[in-house]
mmCIF file of C-alpha atoms in Angstrom:
data_model
loop_
_atom_site.group_PDB
_atom_site.id
_atom_site.type_symbol
_atom_site.label_atom_id
_atom_site.label_comp_id
_atom_site.label_asym_id
_atom_site.label_seq_id
_atom_site.Cartn_x
_atom_site.Cartn_y
_atom_site.Cartn_z
ATOM 1 C CA MET A 1 9.293 11.420 -55.467
ATOM 2 C CA ARG A 2 6.052 11.949 -54.002
ATOM 3 C CA ALA A 3 5.114 8.171 -53.828
ATOM 4 C CA ARG A 4 8.568 7.004 -52.389
ATOM 5 C CA LEU A 5 8.516 9.688 -49.503
ATOM 6 C CA PHE A 6 4.746 9.435 -48.815
ATOM 7 C CA PRO A 7 3.833 5.532 -50.239
ATOM 8 C CA HIS A 8 0.650 5.349 -47.875
ATOM 9 C CA PRO A 9 -1.087 9.073 -46.905
ATOM 10 C CA LEU A 10 -3.440 7.292 -44.836
ATOM 11 C CA LEU A 11 -1.252 4.993 -43.025
ATOM 12 C CA THR A 12 0.670 7.954 -42.067
ATOM 13 C CA VAL A 13 -2.455 9.365 -40.456
ATOM 14 C CA LEU A 14 -3.581 6.093 -38.839
ATOM 15 C CA LEU A 15 -0.001 5.656 -36.882
ATOM 16 C CA ALA A 16 0.069 8.701 -35.823
ATOM 17 C CA ILE A 17 -3.278 8.698 -34.132
ATOM 18 C CA VAL A 18 -2.382 5.300 -32.462
ATOM 19 C CA TRP A 19 0.911 6.576 -31.357
ATOM 20 C CA CYS A 20 -1.273 9.286 -29.536
ATOM 21 C CA LEU A 21 -3.763 7.060 -27.949
ATOM 22 C CA LEU A 22 -1.230 4.818 -26.859
ATOM 23 C CA VAL A 23 0.431 7.643 -24.921
ATOM 24 C CA ASN A 24 -2.648 8.927 -23.915
ATOM 25 C CA GLU A 25 -2.101 12.954 -24.336
ATOM 26 C CA VAL A 26 -1.855 15.102 -26.865
ATOM 27 C CA LYS A 27 0.881 17.400 -26.330
ATOM 28 C CA LEU A 28 3.478 18.608 -29.224
ATOM 29 C CA GLY A 29 6.067 16.050 -28.439
ATOM 30 C CA THR A 30 3.644 13.228 -28.879
ATOM 31 C CA VAL A 31 2.425 14.393 -31.926
ATOM 32 C CA VAL A 32 5.533 15.292 -33.377
ATOM 33 C CA PHE A 33 7.046 11.738 -32.642
ATOM 34 C CA GLY A 34 3.788 10.175 -33.934
ATOM 35 C CA ILE A 35 4.027 11.869 -37.237
ATOM 36 C CA LEU A 36 7.676 11.071 -37.258
ATOM 37 C CA LEU A 37 6.825 7.470 -36.881
ATOM 38 C CA GLY A 38 3.757 7.684 -39.338
ATOM 39 C CA LEU A 39 6.666 8.554 -42.030
ATOM 40 C CA LEU A 40 9.086 6.125 -41.289
ATOM 41 C CA ILE A 41 7.173 2.850 -41.351
ATOM 42 C CA PRO A 42 5.544 3.192 -44.759
ATOM 43 C CA ILE A 43 8.581 3.622 -46.082
ATOM 44 C CA VAL A 44 10.376 0.934 -44.322
ATOM 45 C CA THR A 45 7.367 -1.263 -44.808
ATOM 46 C CA ALA A 46 6.405 -0.245 -48.569
ATOM 47 C CA ALA A 47 8.170 -3.228 -50.212
ATOM 48 C CA TYR A 48 5.564 -5.514 -48.669
ATOM 49 C CA TRP A 49 2.332 -3.722 -49.639
ATOM 50 C CA PRO A 50 2.753 -2.628 -53.286
ATOM 51 C CA ASP A 51 -0.612 -1.704 -53.959
ATOM 52 C CA ARG A 52 -2.633 1.079 -52.304
ATOM 53 C CA PRO A 53 -6.474 0.634 -51.170
ATOM 54 C CA PRO A 54 -8.349 2.575 -53.597
ATOM 55 C CA VAL A 55 -10.971 4.496 -51.456
ATOM 56 C CA GLY A 56 -13.459 6.361 -54.025
ATOM 57 C CA ARG A 57 -15.464 8.324 -51.629
ATOM 58 C CA PRO A 58 -14.544 8.760 -48.210
ATOM 59 C CA ILE A 59 -17.911 10.529 -47.174
ATOM 60 C CA LYS A 60 -20.203 7.532 -48.447
ATOM 61 C CA LEU A 61 -17.495 5.217 -46.438
ATOM 62 C CA LEU A 62 -18.350 7.072 -43.482
ATOM 63 C CA SER A 63 -22.077 7.045 -43.603
ATOM 64 C CA TYR A 64 -21.454 3.201 -44.382
ATOM 65 C CA LEU A 65 -19.785 2.459 -41.046
ATOM 66 C CA VAL A 66 -22.602 4.649 -39.232
ATOM 67 C CA LEU A 67 -25.123 2.417 -40.848
ATOM 68 C CA VAL A 68 -23.387 -0.954 -39.870
ATOM 69 C CA ILE A 69 -22.578 0.070 -36.438
ATOM 70 C CA TRP A 70 -26.550 1.107 -36.064
ATOM 71 C CA ASP A 71 -27.320 -2.394 -37.112
ATOM 72 C CA ILE A 72 -25.068 -4.001 -35.253
ATOM 73 C CA LEU A 73 -26.817 -2.579 -32.198
ATOM 74 C CA VAL A 74 -30.274 -3.584 -33.707
ATOM 75 C CA ALA A 75 -29.507 -6.889 -34.497
ATOM 76 C CA ASN A 76 -27.222 -7.605 -31.366
ATOM 77 C CA VAL A 77 -30.795 -7.317 -29.533
ATOM 78 C CA VAL A 78 -32.610 -9.259 -31.623
ATOM 79 C CA VAL A 79 -30.219 -12.390 -31.631
ATOM 80 C CA ALA A 80 -29.924 -12.023 -27.851
ATOM 81 C CA MET A 81 -33.752 -12.616 -27.691
ATOM 82 C CA ILE A 82 -33.099 -15.438 -30.235
ATOM 83 C CA VAL A 83 -30.431 -17.030 -27.886
ATOM 84 C CA LEU A 84 -32.888 -16.433 -24.974
ATOM 85 C CA PHE A 85 -36.401 -17.228 -25.662
ATOM 86 C CA LYS A 86 -36.473 -19.497 -28.829
ATOM 87 C CA SER A 87 -35.932 -23.318 -28.323
ATOM 88 C CA ASN A 88 -33.218 -25.150 -29.973
ATOM 89 C CA LYS A 89 -36.280 -27.223 -31.941
ATOM 90 C CA ASN A 90 -37.790 -23.838 -33.508
ATOM 91 C CA MET A 91 -34.557 -22.547 -34.673
ATOM 92 C CA ARG A 92 -33.888 -23.232 -38.229
ATOM 93 C CA PRO A 93 -29.991 -22.276 -39.112
ATOM 94 C CA GLN A 94 -29.531 -22.004 -42.923
ATOM 95 C CA TRP A 95 -26.434 -22.078 -44.991
ATOM 96 C CA VAL A 96 -26.735 -19.219 -47.829
ATOM 97 C CA VAL A 97 -24.825 -18.539 -51.194
ATOM 98 C CA ILE A 98 -24.658 -14.931 -52.140
ATOM 99 C CA PRO A 99 -23.261 -14.518 -55.385
ATOM 100 C CA LEU A 100 -20.898 -11.510 -55.613
ATOM 101 C CA ASP A 101 -21.003 -8.704 -57.769
ATOM 102 C CA LEU A 102 -18.154 -7.091 -56.275
ATOM 103 C CA ARG A 103 -14.365 -8.062 -57.650
ATOM 104 C CA THR A 104 -12.202 -5.541 -55.306
ATOM 105 C CA PRO A 105 -10.646 -7.445 -52.652
ATOM 106 C CA GLU A 106 -10.798 -4.778 -50.476
ATOM 107 C CA ALA A 107 -14.452 -4.450 -50.892
ATOM 108 C CA ILE A 108 -15.586 -8.239 -50.658
ATOM 109 C CA THR A 109 -13.204 -7.958 -47.384
ATOM 110 C CA MET A 110 -15.322 -5.222 -46.073
ATOM 111 C CA LEU A 111 -18.385 -7.246 -46.996
ATOM 112 C CA ALA A 112 -17.603 -10.443 -45.403
ATOM 113 C CA GLY A 113 -16.428 -8.527 -42.163
ATOM 114 C CA THR A 114 -19.825 -6.286 -42.292
ATOM 115 C CA ILE A 115 -21.842 -9.647 -42.393
ATOM 116 C CA THR A 116 -20.011 -11.345 -39.676
ATOM 117 C CA LEU A 117 -20.258 -8.289 -37.322
ATOM 118 C CA THR A 118 -23.808 -7.905 -37.966
ATOM 119 C CA PRO A 119 -25.595 -10.861 -35.919
ATOM 120 C CA GLY A 120 -27.414 -13.701 -37.096
ATOM 121 C CA THR A 121 -25.047 -14.030 -39.890
ATOM 122 C CA VAL A 122 -21.474 -15.488 -40.222
ATOM 123 C CA SER A 123 -19.466 -15.144 -43.553
ATOM 124 C CA ALA A 124 -17.772 -18.611 -43.703
ATOM 125 C CA ASP A 125 -16.159 -18.839 -47.172
ATOM 126 C CA LEU A 126 -15.433 -17.844 -50.658
ATOM 127 C CA SER A 127 -15.764 -19.897 -53.419
ATOM 128 C CA ASP A 128 -12.449 -20.745 -55.226
ATOM 129 C CA ASP A 129 -12.955 -18.343 -58.070
ATOM 130 C CA GLY A 130 -14.010 -15.523 -55.471
ATOM 131 C CA ARG A 131 -17.480 -15.220 -57.109
ATOM 132 C CA ALA A 132 -19.545 -16.331 -54.285
ATOM 133 C CA LEU A 133 -20.061 -15.907 -50.717
ATOM 134 C CA LEU A 134 -20.993 -18.891 -48.074
ATOM 135 C CA VAL A 135 -22.741 -17.518 -45.212
ATOM 136 C CA HIS A 136 -24.307 -19.269 -42.287
ATOM 137 C CA ALA A 137 -27.751 -17.381 -40.940
ATOM 138 C CA LEU A 138 -28.499 -18.508 -37.190
ATOM 139 C CA ASP A 139 -32.190 -18.236 -37.820
ATOM 140 C CA ALA A 140 -33.895 -17.907 -40.945
ATOM 141 C CA GLU A 141 -37.056 -18.889 -42.585
ATOM 142 C CA ASP A 142 -35.843 -18.114 -46.096
ATOM 143 C CA PRO A 143 -32.483 -18.321 -47.486
ATOM 144 C CA ASP A 144 -33.313 -15.963 -50.530
ATOM 145 C CA ALA A 145 -34.553 -13.229 -48.174
ATOM 146 C CA VAL A 146 -31.243 -13.297 -46.123
ATOM 147 C CA ARG A 147 -29.501 -13.062 -49.793
ATOM 148 C CA ASP A 148 -31.551 -10.011 -50.838
ATOM 149 C CA ASP A 149 -31.326 -8.222 -47.529
ATOM 150 C CA ILE A 150 -27.246 -8.713 -47.668
ATOM 151 C CA LYS A 151 -26.927 -7.861 -51.635
ATOM 152 C CA GLN A 152 -29.607 -4.618 -51.318
ATOM 153 C CA ARG A 153 -28.300 -3.385 -48.084
ATOM 154 C CA TYR A 154 -24.457 -3.926 -47.921
ATOM 155 C CA GLU A 155 -23.038 -4.800 -51.498
ATOM 156 C CA ARG A 156 -24.726 -2.279 -53.298
ATOM 157 C CA ARG A 157 -23.190 0.741 -51.258
ATOM 158 C CA LEU A 158 -20.176 -1.034 -51.403
ATOM 159 C CA LYS A 159 -19.866 -0.992 -54.958
ATOM 160 C CA GLU A 160 -21.038 2.825 -54.997
ATOM 161 C CA ILE A 161 -17.831 3.285 -52.540
ATOM 162 C CA PHE A 162 -15.048 1.151 -53.797
ATOM 163 C CA GLU A 163 -15.823 0.603 -57.541
ATOM 164 C CA MET B 1 -25.020 3.534 -8.266
ATOM 165 C CA ILE B 2 -21.941 2.578 -10.339
ATOM 166 C CA LEU B 3 -20.515 0.513 -7.640
ATOM 167 C CA MET B 4 -23.537 -1.584 -7.761
ATOM 168 C CA ALA B 5 -23.423 -1.899 -11.709
ATOM 169 C CA LEU B 6 -19.923 -2.760 -11.475
ATOM 170 C CA ASN B 7 -20.329 -5.609 -8.920
ATOM 171 C CA PHE B 8 -23.045 -6.940 -11.276
ATOM 172 C CA ALA B 9 -21.042 -6.470 -14.503
ATOM 173 C CA PHE B 10 -17.940 -8.755 -12.478
ATOM 174 C CA VAL B 11 -20.507 -11.414 -11.560
ATOM 175 C CA ALA B 12 -21.900 -11.563 -15.070
ATOM 176 C CA VAL B 13 -18.462 -11.684 -16.925
ATOM 177 C CA ALA B 14 -17.188 -14.239 -14.535
ATOM 178 C CA LEU B 15 -20.307 -16.521 -15.027
ATOM 179 C CA SER B 16 -19.879 -16.141 -18.710
ATOM 180 C CA GLN B 17 -16.086 -16.804 -18.242
ATOM 181 C CA LEU B 18 -17.388 -20.211 -16.774
ATOM 182 C CA LEU B 19 -19.972 -21.090 -19.410
ATOM 183 C CA ALA B 20 -17.361 -20.752 -21.665
ATOM 184 C CA MET B 21 -14.861 -22.910 -19.977
ATOM 185 C CA LEU B 22 -17.715 -25.605 -19.682
ATOM 186 C CA ARG B 23 -18.041 -25.706 -23.664
ATOM 187 C CA LEU B 24 -14.029 -25.891 -23.690
ATOM 188 C CA VAL B 25 -14.134 -29.087 -21.520
ATOM 189 C CA LYS B 26 -16.991 -30.259 -23.329
ATOM 190 C CA GLY B 27 -16.113 -29.829 -26.847
ATOM 191 C CA PRO B 28 -17.133 -31.685 -29.079
ATOM 192 C CA SER B 29 -15.588 -30.804 -32.135
ATOM 193 C CA THR B 30 -12.066 -28.812 -32.237
ATOM 194 C CA GLY B 31 -13.567 -25.676 -33.672
ATOM 195 C CA ASP B 32 -15.935 -25.267 -30.522
ATOM 196 C CA ARG B 33 -12.943 -25.566 -28.353
ATOM 197 C CA ILE B 34 -11.205 -22.779 -30.305
ATOM 198 C CA LEU B 35 -14.348 -20.849 -30.094
ATOM 199 C CA ALA B 36 -14.489 -21.207 -26.244
ATOM 200 C CA LEU B 37 -10.701 -20.436 -25.833
ATOM 201 C CA ASP B 38 -11.420 -16.585 -27.652
ATOM 202 C CA THR B 39 -14.366 -15.946 -25.963
ATOM 203 C CA MET B 40 -12.092 -16.675 -22.495
ATOM 204 C CA VAL B 41 -10.102 -14.048 -24.121
ATOM 205 C CA ILE B 42 -12.487 -11.625 -25.050
ATOM 206 C CA ASN B 43 -13.843 -12.115 -21.588
ATOM 207 C CA ALA B 44 -10.561 -11.565 -19.685
ATOM 208 C CA ILE B 45 -10.249 -8.751 -21.570
ATOM 209 C CA ALA B 46 -13.373 -7.398 -20.408
ATOM 210 C CA LEU B 47 -12.356 -8.861 -16.402
ATOM 211 C CA ILE B 48 -9.351 -6.448 -16.854
ATOM 212 C CA ILE B 49 -11.027 -3.559 -17.866
ATOM 213 C CA LEU B 50 -13.350 -4.002 -14.965
ATOM 214 C CA LEU B 51 -10.914 -4.380 -12.464
ATOM 215 C CA GLY B 52 -8.863 -0.955 -13.384
ATOM 216 C CA MET B 53 -12.213 0.635 -13.054
ATOM 217 C CA ARG B 54 -12.954 -0.806 -9.840
ATOM 218 C CA LEU B 55 -9.533 0.249 -8.552
ATOM 219 C CA GLY B 56 -9.531 3.567 -9.986
ATOM 220 C CA THR B 57 -6.010 3.392 -12.013
ATOM 221 C CA GLN B 58 -4.893 3.117 -15.675
ATOM 222 C CA VAL B 59 -1.937 0.558 -15.106
ATOM 223 C CA TYR B 60 -3.903 -2.569 -16.398
ATOM 224 C CA PHE B 61 -5.032 -0.941 -19.662
ATOM 225 C CA GLU B 62 -1.661 -2.338 -21.153
ATOM 226 C CA SER B 63 -2.213 -5.745 -20.082
ATOM 227 C CA ALA B 64 -5.614 -5.794 -21.808
ATOM 228 C CA LEU B 65 -4.079 -4.319 -25.014
ATOM 229 C CA ILE B 66 -1.519 -7.431 -25.128
ATOM 230 C CA ILE B 67 -3.982 -10.233 -23.984
ATOM 231 C CA ALA B 68 -6.380 -8.732 -26.937
ATOM 232 C CA MET B 69 -3.171 -9.134 -29.437
ATOM 233 C CA LEU B 70 -1.977 -12.331 -28.018
ATOM 234 C CA GLY B 71 -5.414 -14.081 -28.129
ATOM 235 C CA PHE B 72 -6.264 -12.830 -31.563
ATOM 236 C CA VAL B 73 -3.044 -14.249 -32.963
ATOM 237 C CA SER B 74 -3.135 -17.779 -31.018
ATOM 238 C CA THR B 75 -6.612 -18.021 -32.132
ATOM 239 C CA VAL B 76 -5.555 -17.756 -35.902
ATOM 240 C CA ALA B 77 -2.470 -19.940 -34.895
ATOM 241 C CA ILE B 78 -4.497 -22.601 -33.609
ATOM 242 C CA ALA B 79 -6.959 -22.601 -36.439
ATOM 243 C CA ARG B 80 -4.080 -22.524 -39.038
ATOM 244 C CA PHE B 81 -2.843 -25.527 -37.317
ATOM 245 C CA VAL B 82 -5.636 -27.319 -37.354
ATOM 246 C CA LEU B 83 -6.413 -26.674 -40.938
ATOM 247 C CA ARG B 84 -3.026 -27.009 -42.738
ATOM 248 C CA GLY B 85 -0.992 -28.875 -40.041
ATOM 249 C CA ASP B 86 1.604 -25.671 -40.733
ATOM 250 C CA ILE B 87 1.289 -22.446 -39.149
ATOM 251 C CA ILE B 88 3.551 -20.529 -41.237
ATOM 252 C CA GLU B 89 3.862 -22.108 -44.581
ATOM 253 C CA MET C 1 -25.873 12.527 -11.674
ATOM 254 C CA ILE C 2 -26.518 11.895 -15.504
ATOM 255 C CA THR C 3 -23.203 10.882 -16.072
ATOM 256 C CA GLU C 4 -23.173 7.886 -13.280
ATOM 257 C CA ALA C 5 -26.562 6.888 -14.691
ATOM 258 C CA ILE C 6 -25.047 6.713 -18.306
ATOM 259 C CA ILE C 7 -21.683 4.727 -16.821
ATOM 260 C CA ALA C 8 -24.071 2.276 -14.685
ATOM 261 C CA ALA C 9 -26.244 1.737 -17.886
ATOM 262 C CA LEU C 10 -23.451 0.741 -20.197
ATOM 263 C CA LEU C 11 -21.736 -1.176 -17.591
ATOM 264 C CA VAL C 12 -24.953 -3.256 -17.250
ATOM 265 C CA ILE C 13 -25.610 -3.490 -20.826
ATOM 266 C CA GLY C 14 -22.205 -4.689 -21.446
ATOM 267 C CA ALA C 15 -22.056 -7.264 -18.794
ATOM 268 C CA PHE C 16 -25.755 -8.555 -20.003
ATOM 269 C CA PHE C 17 -24.417 -9.089 -23.489
ATOM 270 C CA THR C 18 -21.295 -10.459 -22.715
ATOM 271 C CA LEU C 19 -23.251 -13.481 -20.496
ATOM 272 C CA VAL C 20 -25.718 -13.936 -23.565
ATOM 273 C CA GLY C 21 -22.890 -14.717 -25.897
ATOM 274 C CA SER C 22 -21.614 -17.070 -23.480
ATOM 275 C CA ILE C 23 -24.994 -18.596 -23.069
ATOM 276 C CA GLY C 24 -25.830 -19.086 -26.414
ATOM 277 C CA LEU C 25 -22.077 -20.757 -26.755
ATOM 278 C CA ILE C 26 -23.371 -23.413 -24.269
ATOM 279 C CA LYS C 27 -26.714 -23.773 -25.048
ATOM 280 C CA LEU C 28 -26.919 -23.983 -29.067
ATOM 281 C CA ASP C 29 -26.606 -27.193 -30.324
ATOM 282 C CA ASN C 30 -24.554 -27.209 -33.549
ATOM 283 C CA CYS C 31 -21.308 -26.054 -33.716
ATOM 284 C CA MET C 32 -21.915 -23.313 -36.575
ATOM 285 C CA SER C 33 -24.683 -22.265 -34.782
ATOM 286 C CA ARG C 34 -22.406 -21.697 -31.514
ATOM 287 C CA LEU C 35 -20.162 -19.519 -33.385
ATOM 288 C CA HIS C 36 -22.957 -16.726 -33.408
ATOM 289 C CA GLY C 37 -23.233 -16.093 -29.898
ATOM 290 C CA PRO C 38 -19.583 -14.988 -28.805
ATOM 291 C CA THR C 39 -17.895 -13.537 -32.121
ATOM 292 C CA LYS C 40 -20.623 -10.470 -32.055
ATOM 293 C CA ALA C 41 -22.205 -10.517 -28.923
ATOM 294 C CA SER C 42 -18.935 -10.179 -26.411
ATOM 295 C CA THR C 43 -17.495 -8.197 -29.001
ATOM 296 C CA LEU C 44 -20.788 -5.511 -28.148
ATOM 297 C CA GLY C 45 -20.514 -6.386 -24.721
ATOM 298 C CA VAL C 46 -16.586 -5.600 -24.368
ATOM 299 C CA GLY C 47 -17.415 -2.650 -26.744
ATOM 300 C CA ALA C 48 -20.124 -1.320 -24.152
ATOM 301 C CA LEU C 49 -17.994 -2.105 -21.096
ATOM 302 C CA LEU C 50 -14.673 -0.319 -22.954
ATOM 303 C CA LEU C 51 -17.078 3.051 -23.549
ATOM 304 C CA ALA C 52 -17.961 2.862 -19.846
ATOM 305 C CA SER C 53 -14.746 2.777 -18.837
ATOM 306 C CA VAL C 54 -13.751 5.686 -21.074
ATOM 307 C CA VAL C 55 -16.753 8.063 -19.677
ATOM 308 C CA TYR C 56 -15.899 6.661 -16.058
ATOM 309 C CA SER C 57 -12.279 8.118 -16.759
ATOM 310 C CA PHE C 58 -13.799 11.685 -17.945
ATOM 311 C CA ASN C 59 -15.873 11.469 -14.879
ATOM 312 C CA THR C 60 -13.229 10.747 -11.834
ATOM 313 C CA ALA C 61 -10.047 11.390 -13.417
ATOM 314 C CA ASP C 62 -8.573 13.923 -16.271
ATOM 315 C CA GLY C 63 -10.064 11.466 -18.881
ATOM 316 C CA SER C 64 -8.459 8.785 -21.150
ATOM 317 C CA VAL C 65 -9.315 7.342 -24.291
ATOM 318 C CA HIS C 66 -7.016 4.832 -24.941
ATOM 319 C CA GLU C 67 -9.630 1.906 -24.327
ATOM 320 C CA ILE C 68 -10.799 3.396 -27.863
ATOM 321 C CA LEU C 69 -7.745 1.460 -29.422
ATOM 322 C CA VAL C 70 -8.649 -2.256 -27.736
ATOM 323 C CA MET C 71 -12.068 -1.637 -29.055
ATOM 324 C CA ALA C 72 -11.087 -0.962 -32.798
ATOM 325 C CA PHE C 73 -8.662 -3.822 -32.392
ATOM 326 C CA LEU C 74 -11.423 -6.286 -31.430
ATOM 327 C CA PHE C 75 -13.436 -4.991 -33.992
ATOM 328 C CA VAL C 76 -11.341 -5.257 -36.652
ATOM 329 C CA THR C 77 -10.025 -8.711 -35.436
ATOM 330 C CA ALA C 78 -13.435 -10.520 -34.722
ATOM 331 C CA PRO C 79 -14.596 -11.273 -38.063
ATOM 332 C CA ILE C 80 -11.020 -12.724 -38.864
ATOM 333 C CA SER C 81 -10.938 -14.827 -36.225
ATOM 334 C CA GLY C 82 -15.008 -16.133 -36.598
ATOM 335 C CA ASN C 83 -14.008 -16.973 -39.946
ATOM 336 C CA PHE C 84 -10.854 -19.135 -39.371
ATOM 337 C CA ILE C 85 -13.174 -21.170 -36.859
ATOM 338 C CA ALA C 86 -15.752 -21.063 -39.343
ATOM 339 C CA LYS C 87 -13.615 -22.804 -41.640
ATOM 340 C CA VAL C 88 -12.264 -25.257 -39.212
ATOM 341 C CA ASN C 89 -16.012 -26.192 -38.942
ATOM 342 C CA MET C 90 -16.410 -26.610 -42.523
ATOM 343 C CA HIS C 91 -13.610 -29.080 -42.582
ATOM 344 C CA SER C 92 -15.232 -30.972 -39.785
ATOM 345 C CA LEU C 93 -18.816 -31.257 -41.233
ATOM 346 C CA ARG C 94 -17.254 -32.048 -44.634
ATOM 347 C CA GLY C 95 -19.085 -35.254 -45.385
ATOM 348 C CA LYS C 96 -21.697 -35.219 -42.682
ATOM 349 C CA GLN C 97 -23.944 -32.282 -43.665
ATOM 350 C CA ALA C 98 -24.439 -31.353 -47.686
ATOM 351 C CA LEU C 99 -23.404 -27.468 -47.967
ATOM 352 C CA PRO C 100 -24.465 -25.655 -50.564
ATOM 353 C CA PRO C 101 -22.402 -25.550 -53.699
ATOM 354 C CA PRO C 102 -21.301 -22.380 -55.319
ATOM 355 C CA PRO C 103 -22.581 -21.803 -58.863
ATOM 356 C CA ASP C 104 -21.083 -22.762 -61.723
ATOM 357 C CA ASP C 105 -19.261 -26.452 -60.819
ATOM 358 C CA HIS C 106 -16.545 -24.215 -58.585
ATOM 359 C CA VAL C 107 -15.646 -25.514 -55.171
ATOM 360 C CA TRP C 108 -15.468 -23.282 -51.828
ATOM 361 C CA GLY C 109 -11.957 -22.002 -50.943
ATOM 362 C CA THR C 110 -11.078 -24.032 -48.363
ATOM 363 C CA TYR C 111 -11.863 -27.398 -49.839
ATOM 364 C CA SER C 112 -9.754 -26.432 -53.003
ATOM 365 C CA GLU C 113 -6.957 -28.345 -53.384
ATOM 366 C CA LYS C 114 -4.463 -25.582 -54.674
#
C-alpha cells in the first residue's frame, strides 16, 4: 500500500523543491501545489521506473558531492593553465582503461559523470560487459597513475555509498 | 565596479561564442561540429543571464532554462542520429 | 561593497573560464582533446555567472534563487552530452587510431554489434 501511494519518496521531495524554485517564491500555496505534483507525478509514471536507486548512506553521498565540487574547482584551474600555456607538441593525450569493481548501474553512472566533470579526464565508453571504463586524459605522463588516482579517490568512496 | 565586470563578461562570452562558431565552420569531423554547437548553446545561456543582470529583470530566466533543455536534447539527438542513423528506435 | 566585489569577481571568473573553454576548442589539435575544454570549463564558467546573478538579485531586489535550476540542469546534462560526443569521435577514429582494448576479449560498448 505504502509502495503504491509513494513509489519514489525522494522524487516527491525533488519535484516539490523544483516547483518552488520554478515559481521562485516560498508561500503556502506554492508548497502545497508542489507537494501535490510530487505525489501525483510518481504515481502516474511509476510504471516506467520499476526499481528504486539504492542509496545506502546519504551522509557519505553529501560528503562525496562536496569532494567532487572541490575537485572540479581545483582541476579547472589546472586545465585552464594547460590549455593556455602548454603547446600542442608537449601535450600528451592518453587513453586509459579503468577496470571496474562497481556493479550497480547507478554507481557506474555516478563514476562516469564524476570523471567527465573533473577536468583533464573524459569518460568515453563502457565495455560491452560493463566491467571496464574507457577514459581519455588530456595531459598525462603515466596512464597507470591516472587509473590508480580515479580508483582510489572516487571508486572506493562510491563503493562504500552504493554497495 | 559591477558594470565594468558585466561589460568585461559580455565581451569575453561574445568572443568565445565567435571562437566556437569558427570551430563549427572549420570542422573537420562531425564530432567537432556537434561539440561546437553544444558550446554555442551554453554560451548563449551565459549571454542571456548577463542580459538579465544588465537590464535588471527576471523575465529572461525562462528562456535560459528552455534553451538549456533544448540544447541538451538537440545535442543528444544529433549525436544519436550520427551514431545510429535513427533517433528513436 | 563586499557583495559588489564578490559579484564582480564571480562575473570575471565565469567569463574567464567560458573564454578558456572556447580557446581550448579552437587551439587543441585532436578531436578527443578538444572535448576537454567546453564540456567542463564552460560548465564552471556558466555556473559562476549564474551564481553572480543569484547574489546580484539579492543585492538589488528581493532575491531569487531559480538560477540554481539552470545550474543543476547543466551539471547533470554536461557529462551525458560529453559522453555522446566522445562516442561519435570513437566511431570517426575507428580504424585510424588504436584504442586500448578492454580486458578479457571484450569490445567497447559502442563498437559491439548487439
